[in-house]
């Protein structure tokens, strides 16, 4: 059996909320402690849950303290249906506390939190039935087969996915009769995800899903996650791999010291950083002032490498350089255009580049 914050614990088997609980209307949800249902969440149906929302998560001015430590400080963000939202940050940035509040394991001290239109602390069985968790570690019975393990977890949910269908989604169809203890690390992680989605969740929490994977297994796993998004499942992803976040996330937030330091799409955040570098070996018989005049940009030369840092006009500078290179017969040896990456954004937002 799983322990809290380890492996996957079906939310509908956590404390509270029996079968006799019913889904409250938007105005009937307990609004104690400043939590309620947003009037904006009234557009598209979720289907099984009889609640109409477009934002599966809405967080406003969330604050959580542990004694004098402010672990989460005035955090606000939202997650929409069918998107992958990344929550990034260094260890101790407040990610885990924020996620645990969203999952209902922690109580916020201030602010509003709505997950599928409900305050997680008041989530009833029907609410928990619509959420899947894939945490960092798992601890399954190694003697059970993959099919037996999924069948057990399927019994915890009101309308689970078919076991065969679920195994196909995570690429384990040929392992249905394999004992869990004989699986590779990557295959066990796929079982984790299978158990997280067996309940057909509208919202899935993925906590560092590819930690310990080799590069090939990681990329194969990304394909699985992208396939889940295609089914309409909203996903909250935490990861320390910037390449993974850039590949998977539709939007993301970077946390630092309990606050959101940056938020947006990967392309928007990278573009906001603004600096693209053009560099190449300094051609012979060309002086720096001449090069600057040709390119219409300020170049510097170090160790015989000419480089310029541009915020705008990258294409124009390249066009001038390539036109001059072609007409004069001058090779731009080692020409590189280096754009900022999400890792650069992360380092800047967290102050790690200082």
CSV table of C-alpha atoms in Angstrom, one decimal:
chain,number,residue,atom,x,y,z
A,1,UNK,CA,0.0,0.0,0.0
A,2,UNK,CA,1.2,3.5,-0.7
A,3,UNK,CA,2.2,6.1,1.8
A,4,UNK,CA,1.3,9.8,1.5
A,5,UNK,CA,3.3,11.6,-1.1
A,6,UNK,CA,4.8,8.3,-2.3
A,7,UNK,CA,3.6,6.4,-5.3
A,8,UNK,CA,-0.1,6.8,-6.3
A,9,UNK,CA,-2.9,7.0,-3.7
A,10,UNK,CA,-6.3,7.0,-5.2
A,11,UNK,CA,-7.8,10.2,-4.0
A,12,UNK,CA,-11.3,8.7,-3.6
A,13,UNK,CA,-9.9,6.4,-0.9
A,14,UNK,CA,-8.4,9.2,1.2
A,15,UNK,CA,-10.2,10.2,4.4
A,16,UNK,CA,-13.6,11.9,4.2
A,17,UNK,CA,-16.3,11.9,1.6
A,18,UNK,CA,-18.4,8.8,1.4
A,19,UNK,CA,-20.5,7.6,-1.4
A,20,UNK,CA,-23.5,9.4,0.0
A,21,UNK,CA,-21.9,12.8,-0.7
A,22,UNK,CA,-23.3,14.7,-3.7
A,23,UNK,CA,-21.9,17.2,-6.1
A,24,UNK,CA,-22.9,20.6,-4.8
A,25,UNK,CA,-24.0,23.3,-7.1
A,26,UNK,CA,-21.7,26.3,-7.8
A,27,UNK,CA,-23.4,28.4,-5.1
A,28,UNK,CA,-23.6,25.5,-2.6
A,29,UNK,CA,-19.9,24.8,-2.3
A,30,UNK,CA,-18.6,25.5,1.1
A,31,UNK,CA,-17.1,29.0,0.9
A,32,UNK,CA,-15.4,28.9,4.3
A,33,UNK,CA,-11.9,30.3,4.6
A,34,UNK,CA,-12.4,32.4,1.6
A,35,UNK,CA,-12.8,29.6,-0.9
A,36,UNK,CA,-15.6,29.5,-3.4
A,37,UNK,CA,-16.5,28.8,-7.0
A,38,UNK,CA,-15.5,31.3,-9.7
A,39,UNK,CA,-18.3,32.8,-11.8
A,40,UNK,CA,-15.9,32.6,-14.8
A,41,UNK,CA,-15.9,28.8,-14.7
A,42,UNK,CA,-19.1,28.3,-16.6
A,43,UNK,CA,-18.3,27.5,-20.2
A,44,UNK,CA,-17.6,23.9,-21.2
A,45,UNK,CA,-18.9,20.7,-19.6
A,46,UNK,CA,-16.6,18.2,-18.0
A,47,UNK,CA,-19.1,15.5,-18.7
A,48,UNK,CA,-19.0,13.0,-15.9
A,49,UNK,CA,-18.8,15.6,-13.1
A,50,UNK,CA,-21.8,17.7,-14.0
A,51,UNK,CA,-19.8,20.9,-13.4
A,52,UNK,CA,-19.2,23.4,-16.1
A,53,UNK,CA,-15.7,25.0,-16.1
A,54,UNK,CA,-12.9,25.9,-18.5
A,55,UNK,CA,-10.3,26.4,-15.8
A,56,UNK,CA,-9.6,23.2,-14.0
A,57,UNK,CA,-7.4,25.0,-11.5
A,58,UNK,CA,-7.7,28.5,-10.2
A,59,UNK,CA,-5.3,29.9,-7.6
A,60,UNK,CA,-5.6,33.4,-6.2
A,61,UNK,CA,-3.2,35.0,-3.7
A,62,UNK,CA,-2.3,31.7,-2.2
A,63,UNK,CA,-0.2,31.9,1.0
A,64,UNK,CA,1.0,29.0,3.2
A,65,UNK,CA,3.1,29.4,6.4
A,66,UNK,CA,5.0,26.8,8.5
A,67,UNK,CA,5.7,28.8,11.7
A,68,UNK,CA,7.7,31.8,10.6
A,69,UNK,CA,8.6,30.3,7.3
A,70,UNK,CA,6.4,31.6,4.4
A,71,UNK,CA,6.6,28.6,2.1
A,72,UNK,CA,4.1,30.0,-0.5
A,73,UNK,CA,3.7,33.7,-0.7
A,74,UNK,CA,0.8,35.4,-2.6
A,75,UNK,CA,0.8,32.9,-5.6
A,76,UNK,CA,-1.8,33.2,-8.4
A,77,UNK,CA,-2.2,31.1,-11.5
A,78,UNK,CA,-4.7,29.0,-13.4
A,79,UNK,CA,-4.7,25.8,-15.5
A,80,UNK,CA,-7.1,25.2,-18.4
A,81,UNK,CA,-8.8,22.1,-19.7
A,82,UNK,CA,-6.6,19.9,-21.9
A,83,UNK,CA,-3.3,21.7,-21.3
A,84,UNK,CA,0.0,20.7,-19.7
A,85,UNK,CA,1.0,23.3,-17.1
A,86,UNK,CA,4.5,23.2,-15.7
A,87,UNK,CA,5.4,24.2,-12.2
A,88,UNK,CA,9.1,24.7,-12.0
A,89,UNK,CA,11.5,25.8,-9.3
A,90,UNK,CA,14.5,24.9,-7.2
A,91,UNK,CA,14.2,22.7,-4.2
A,92,UNK,CA,12.5,24.7,-1.5
A,93,UNK,CA,10.9,27.1,-3.9
A,94,UNK,CA,7.4,26.2,-2.7
A,95,UNK,CA,6.4,23.8,-5.6
A,96,UNK,CA,5.6,20.8,-3.4
A,97,UNK,CA,3.6,22.8,-0.9
A,98,UNK,CA,1.6,24.3,-3.7
A,99,UNK,CA,0.9,21.0,-5.3
A,100,UNK,CA,-0.1,19.4,-1.9
A,101,UNK,CA,-2.6,22.2,-1.4
A,102,UNK,CA,-4.1,21.6,-4.8
A,103,UNK,CA,-4.3,17.9,-4.0
A,104,UNK,CA,-6.0,18.6,-0.7
A,105,UNK,CA,-3.2,17.3,1.5
A,106,UNK,CA,-2.4,20.8,2.9
A,107,UNK,CA,-4.6,23.7,3.9
A,108,UNK,CA,-3.9,27.2,2.6
A,109,UNK,CA,-3.6,29.9,5.2
A,110,UNK,CA,-4.8,32.7,2.8
A,111,UNK,CA,-6.1,33.0,-0.7
A,112,UNK,CA,-8.4,31.0,-2.9
A,113,UNK,CA,-7.9,27.6,-4.4
A,114,UNK,CA,-10.4,25.9,-6.8
A,115,UNK,CA,-9.6,22.5,-8.4
A,116,UNK,CA,-12.4,21.3,-10.7
A,117,UNK,CA,-14.5,24.1,-9.2
A,118,UNK,CA,-14.1,22.8,-5.6
A,119,UNK,CA,-11.9,23.9,-2.6
A,120,UNK,CA,-9.6,20.8,-2.3
A,121,UNK,CA,-10.1,20.7,1.5
A,122,UNK,CA,-13.8,20.1,1.0
A,123,UNK,CA,-13.4,17.7,-2.0
A,124,UNK,CA,-16.0,14.9,-1.9
A,125,UNK,CA,-15.7,11.5,-3.4
A,126,UNK,CA,-17.0,12.5,-6.8
A,127,UNK,CA,-14.4,15.3,-6.9
A,128,UNK,CA,-11.6,12.9,-6.0
A,129,UNK,CA,-12.9,10.4,-8.6
A,130,UNK,CA,-11.9,12.9,-11.3
A,131,UNK,CA,-8.2,13.4,-10.3
A,132,UNK,CA,-5.2,11.3,-10.9
A,133,UNK,CA,-1.8,11.4,-9.1
A,134,UNK,CA,1.6,10.2,-10.2
A,135,UNK,CA,4.1,11.0,-7.5
A,136,UNK,CA,7.9,10.5,-7.4
A,137,UNK,CA,8.1,7.0,-6.1
A,138,UNK,CA,6.0,3.8,-6.1
A,139,UNK,CA,5.9,0.7,-3.9
A,140,UNK,CA,3.8,-2.0,-5.5
A,141,UNK,CA,3.6,-5.7,-4.8
A,142,UNK,CA,6.3,-7.1,-7.1
A,143,UNK,CA,4.5,-10.4,-7.3
A,144,UNK,CA,1.3,-9.0,-8.8
A,145,UNK,CA,1.1,-8.8,-12.6
A,146,UNK,CA,0.7,-5.5,-14.3
A,147,UNK,CA,-2.9,-6.4,-15.3
A,148,UNK,CA,-3.7,-7.4,-11.7
A,149,UNK,CA,-2.3,-4.2,-10.3
A,150,UNK,CA,-4.3,-2.1,-12.7
A,151,UNK,CA,-7.4,-4.1,-12.1
A,152,UNK,CA,-7.1,-3.5,-8.4
A,153,UNK,CA,-6.8,0.3,-8.8
A,154,UNK,CA,-9.6,0.4,-11.4
A,155,UNK,CA,-11.9,-0.9,-8.7
A,156,UNK,CA,-11.4,2.2,-6.7
A,157,UNK,CA,-13.1,4.5,-9.3
A,158,UNK,CA,-16.7,4.8,-10.4
A,159,UNK,CA,-16.0,4.9,-14.2
A,160,UNK,CA,-12.5,3.6,-14.8
A,161,UNK,CA,-10.8,3.1,-18.1
A,162,UNK,CA,-10.6,-0.4,-19.5
A,163,UNK,CA,-7.3,-2.0,-18.4
A,164,UNK,CA,-6.4,-3.0,-21.9
A,165,UNK,CA,-7.1,0.6,-23.2
A,166,UNK,CA,-5.0,2.0,-20.4
A,167,UNK,CA,-2.0,-0.3,-21.0
A,168,UNK,CA,-2.1,0.7,-24.7
A,169,UNK,CA,-2.0,4.4,-23.8
A,170,UNK,CA,1.2,3.9,-21.8
A,171,UNK,CA,2.8,1.4,-24.2
A,172,UNK,CA,2.6,-1.6,-22.0
A,173,UNK,CA,0.1,-3.8,-23.8
A,174,UNK,CA,2.7,-6.7,-24.0
A,175,UNK,CA,3.3,-6.5,-20.3
A,176,UNK,CA,-0.2,-7.3,-19.0
A,177,UNK,CA,0.9,-10.7,-17.6
A,178,UNK,CA,4.4,-9.6,-16.5
A,179,UNK,CA,5.1,-9.4,-12.7
A,180,UNK,CA,5.7,-5.8,-11.6
A,181,UNK,CA,9.0,-6.9,-9.9
A,182,UNK,CA,10.4,-8.0,-13.3
A,183,UNK,CA,9.9,-4.6,-15.0
A,184,UNK,CA,12.6,-2.2,-15.9
A,185,UNK,CA,12.6,1.2,-14.2
A,186,UNK,CA,11.1,2.9,-17.2
A,187,UNK,CA,8.4,0.3,-17.5
A,188,UNK,CA,7.5,0.7,-13.8
A,189,UNK,CA,7.2,4.4,-14.3
A,190,UNK,CA,4.8,3.7,-17.1
A,191,UNK,CA,2.8,1.6,-14.7
A,192,UNK,CA,2.7,4.6,-12.3
A,193,UNK,CA,1.2,6.7,-15.1
A,194,UNK,CA,-1.3,3.9,-16.0
A,195,UNK,CA,-2.5,3.8,-12.4
A,196,UNK,CA,-2.7,7.6,-12.4
A,197,UNK,CA,-5.0,7.6,-15.4
A,198,UNK,CA,-7.0,4.4,-14.8
A,199,UNK,CA,-9.7,6.4,-13.2
A,200,UNK,CA,-10.2,8.4,-16.4
A,201,UNK,CA,-9.2,11.7,-14.6
A,202,UNK,CA,-9.9,15.1,-15.9
A,203,UNK,CA,-6.8,16.4,-14.1
A,204,UNK,CA,-3.5,14.6,-13.6
A,205,UNK,CA,-0.7,15.6,-11.3
A,206,UNK,CA,2.7,14.4,-12.6
A,207,UNK,CA,5.6,14.9,-10.0
A,208,UNK,CA,9.0,14.6,-11.7
A,209,UNK,CA,7.9,11.7,-13.8
A,210,UNK,CA,11.2,11.0,-15.7
A,211,UNK,CA,13.7,11.3,-12.8
A,212,UNK,CA,16.3,8.5,-13.3
A,213,UNK,CA,15.3,7.8,-16.9
A,214,UNK,CA,18.0,7.5,-19.6
A,215,UNK,CA,17.6,9.9,-22.5
A,216,UNK,CA,15.9,7.4,-24.8
A,217,UNK,CA,13.4,6.3,-22.1
A,218,UNK,CA,12.7,9.9,-21.3
A,219,UNK,CA,11.8,10.8,-24.9
A,220,UNK,CA,9.6,7.7,-25.2
A,221,UNK,CA,7.8,8.8,-22.0
A,222,UNK,CA,7.2,12.3,-23.4
A,223,UNK,CA,5.3,10.7,-26.2
A,224,UNK,CA,3.0,9.0,-23.6
A,225,UNK,CA,2.4,12.3,-21.9
A,226,UNK,CA,1.6,14.1,-25.1
A,227,UNK,CA,-0.8,11.3,-25.9
A,228,UNK,CA,-2.7,11.9,-22.6
A,229,UNK,CA,-3.1,15.6,-23.5
A,230,UNK,CA,-4.7,14.5,-26.8
A,231,UNK,CA,-7.3,12.7,-24.8
A,232,UNK,CA,-8.3,16.0,-23.1
A,233,UNK,CA,-6.6,15.4,-19.8
A,234,UNK,CA,-5.3,18.5,-18.1
A,235,UNK,CA,-1.8,17.8,-16.6
A,236,UNK,CA,0.2,19.6,-13.9
A,237,UNK,CA,3.8,18.7,-14.3
A,238,UNK,CA,6.8,19.3,-12.0
A,239,UNK,CA,10.2,18.6,-13.4
A,240,UNK,CA,13.8,19.6,-13.0
A,241,UNK,CA,14.5,19.0,-16.7
A,242,UNK,CA,14.2,22.2,-18.7
A,243,UNK,CA,14.2,20.4,-22.0
A,244,UNK,CA,11.3,18.3,-20.8
A,245,UNK,CA,9.3,21.4,-19.7
A,246,UNK,CA,10.0,23.1,-23.0
A,247,UNK,CA,8.9,20.0,-25.0
A,248,UNK,CA,5.7,19.3,-23.0
A,249,UNK,CA,4.3,22.4,-21.4
A,250,UNK,CA,1.8,24.6,-23.0
A,251,UNK,CA,2.4,27.1,-20.2
A,252,UNK,CA,4.5,27.2,-17.1
A,253,UNK,CA,5.2,29.1,-13.9
A,254,UNK,CA,8.7,29.3,-12.3
A,255,UNK,CA,8.7,29.6,-8.5
A,256,UNK,CA,11.4,31.2,-6.5
A,257,UNK,CA,11.4,31.8,-2.7
A,258,UNK,CA,7.7,31.0,-2.5
A,259,UNK,CA,6.6,33.3,-5.2
A,260,UNK,CA,6.0,33.0,-9.0
A,261,UNK,CA,9.0,34.7,-10.6
A,262,UNK,CA,7.9,34.1,-14.2
A,263,UNK,CA,4.8,32.7,-16.0
A,264,UNK,CA,3.7,32.2,-19.6
A,265,UNK,CA,4.3,30.0,-22.6
A,266,UNK,CA,7.9,28.8,-23.2
A,267,UNK,CA,8.2,30.9,-26.3
A,268,UNK,CA,7.0,34.1,-24.6
A,269,UNK,CA,9.3,33.7,-21.7
A,270,UNK,CA,12.3,33.0,-23.9
A,271,UNK,CA,11.4,35.9,-26.2
A,272,UNK,CA,11.1,38.2,-23.2
A,273,UNK,CA,14.7,37.3,-22.3
A,274,UNK,CA,15.5,38.9,-25.6
A,275,UNK,CA,19.1,38.2,-26.3
A,276,UNK,CA,20.2,36.2,-29.4
A,277,UNK,CA,24.0,35.7,-30.0
A,278,UNK,CA,25.5,35.6,-33.5
A,279,UNK,CA,29.1,34.5,-33.5
A,280,UNK,CA,31.8,33.2,-36.0
A,281,UNK,CA,35.5,33.2,-36.5
A,282,UNK,CA,36.8,36.7,-37.2
A,283,UNK,CA,37.7,36.8,-41.0
A,284,UNK,CA,41.2,37.7,-41.9
A,285,UNK,CA,41.9,41.2,-43.2
A,286,UNK,CA,38.7,42.5,-41.7
A,287,UNK,CA,38.7,45.1,-38.9
A,288,UNK,CA,36.1,45.3,-36.2
A,289,UNK,CA,34.7,48.7,-37.3
A,290,UNK,CA,34.3,47.4,-40.8
A,291,UNK,CA,32.5,44.3,-39.6
A,292,UNK,CA,30.2,46.5,-37.5
A,293,UNK,CA,29.4,48.7,-40.4
A,294,UNK,CA,28.7,45.7,-42.7
A,295,UNK,CA,26.3,44.0,-40.2
A,296,UNK,CA,24.8,47.1,-38.7
A,297,UNK,CA,25.5,45.7,-35.3
A,298,UNK,CA,28.1,46.1,-32.6
A,299,UNK,CA,30.5,43.2,-32.7
A,300,UNK,CA,33.2,42.4,-30.2
A,301,UNK,CA,36.2,40.0,-30.7
A,302,UNK,CA,37.6,37.6,-28.1
A,303,UNK,CA,40.0,34.8,-28.9
A,304,UNK,CA,39.4,35.5,-32.6
A,305,UNK,CA,35.6,34.9,-32.2
A,306,UNK,CA,33.4,37.8,-33.3
A,307,UNK,CA,30.1,38.0,-31.5
A,308,UNK,CA,27.2,40.3,-31.1
A,309,UNK,CA,24.2,40.1,-28.7
A,310,UNK,CA,20.9,41.2,-30.3
A,311,UNK,CA,17.4,41.8,-28.9
A,312,UNK,CA,15.8,42.6,-32.2
A,313,UNK,CA,16.7,42.6,-35.9
A,314,UNK,CA,18.4,39.3,-35.9
A,315,UNK,CA,17.2,38.4,-39.4
A,316,UNK,CA,18.3,41.7,-40.8
A,317,UNK,CA,21.8,41.4,-39.4
A,318,UNK,CA,22.2,37.8,-40.7
A,319,UNK,CA,21.0,38.9,-44.1
A,320,UNK,CA,23.6,41.7,-44.3
A,321,UNK,CA,26.4,39.3,-43.1
A,322,UNK,CA,25.4,36.5,-45.6
A,323,UNK,CA,25.0,39.0,-48.5
A,324,UNK,CA,28.5,40.4,-47.8
A,325,UNK,CA,30.0,36.9,-47.3
A,326,UNK,CA,28.6,35.8,-50.7
A,327,UNK,CA,29.6,38.9,-52.6
A,328,UNK,CA,33.1,39.2,-51.2
A,329,UNK,CA,33.8,35.5,-51.1
A,330,UNK,CA,34.5,35.7,-47.3
A,331,UNK,CA,33.6,32.6,-45.4
A,332,UNK,CA,32.0,33.0,-42.0
A,333,UNK,CA,33.6,30.0,-40.4
A,334,UNK,CA,31.8,28.5,-37.5
A,335,UNK,CA,28.7,30.7,-37.9
A,336,UNK,CA,26.3,30.1,-35.0
A,337,UNK,CA,23.0,31.7,-34.0
A,338,UNK,CA,22.5,31.0,-30.3
A,339,UNK,CA,19.1,31.7,-28.9
A,340,UNK,CA,18.3,31.8,-25.2
A,341,UNK,CA,16.7,28.6,-23.8
A,342,UNK,CA,14.2,27.9,-21.0
A,343,UNK,CA,17.2,27.0,-18.9
A,344,UNK,CA,18.4,30.6,-19.3
A,345,UNK,CA,14.9,31.8,-18.3
A,346,UNK,CA,14.9,29.5,-15.3
A,347,UNK,CA,18.4,30.7,-14.1
A,348,UNK,CA,17.4,34.3,-14.5
A,349,UNK,CA,14.0,33.9,-12.7
A,350,UNK,CA,15.4,32.0,-9.8
A,351,UNK,CA,18.6,34.1,-9.4
A,352,UNK,CA,20.8,31.1,-10.0
A,353,UNK,CA,22.8,33.0,-12.6
A,354,UNK,CA,24.0,35.6,-10.2
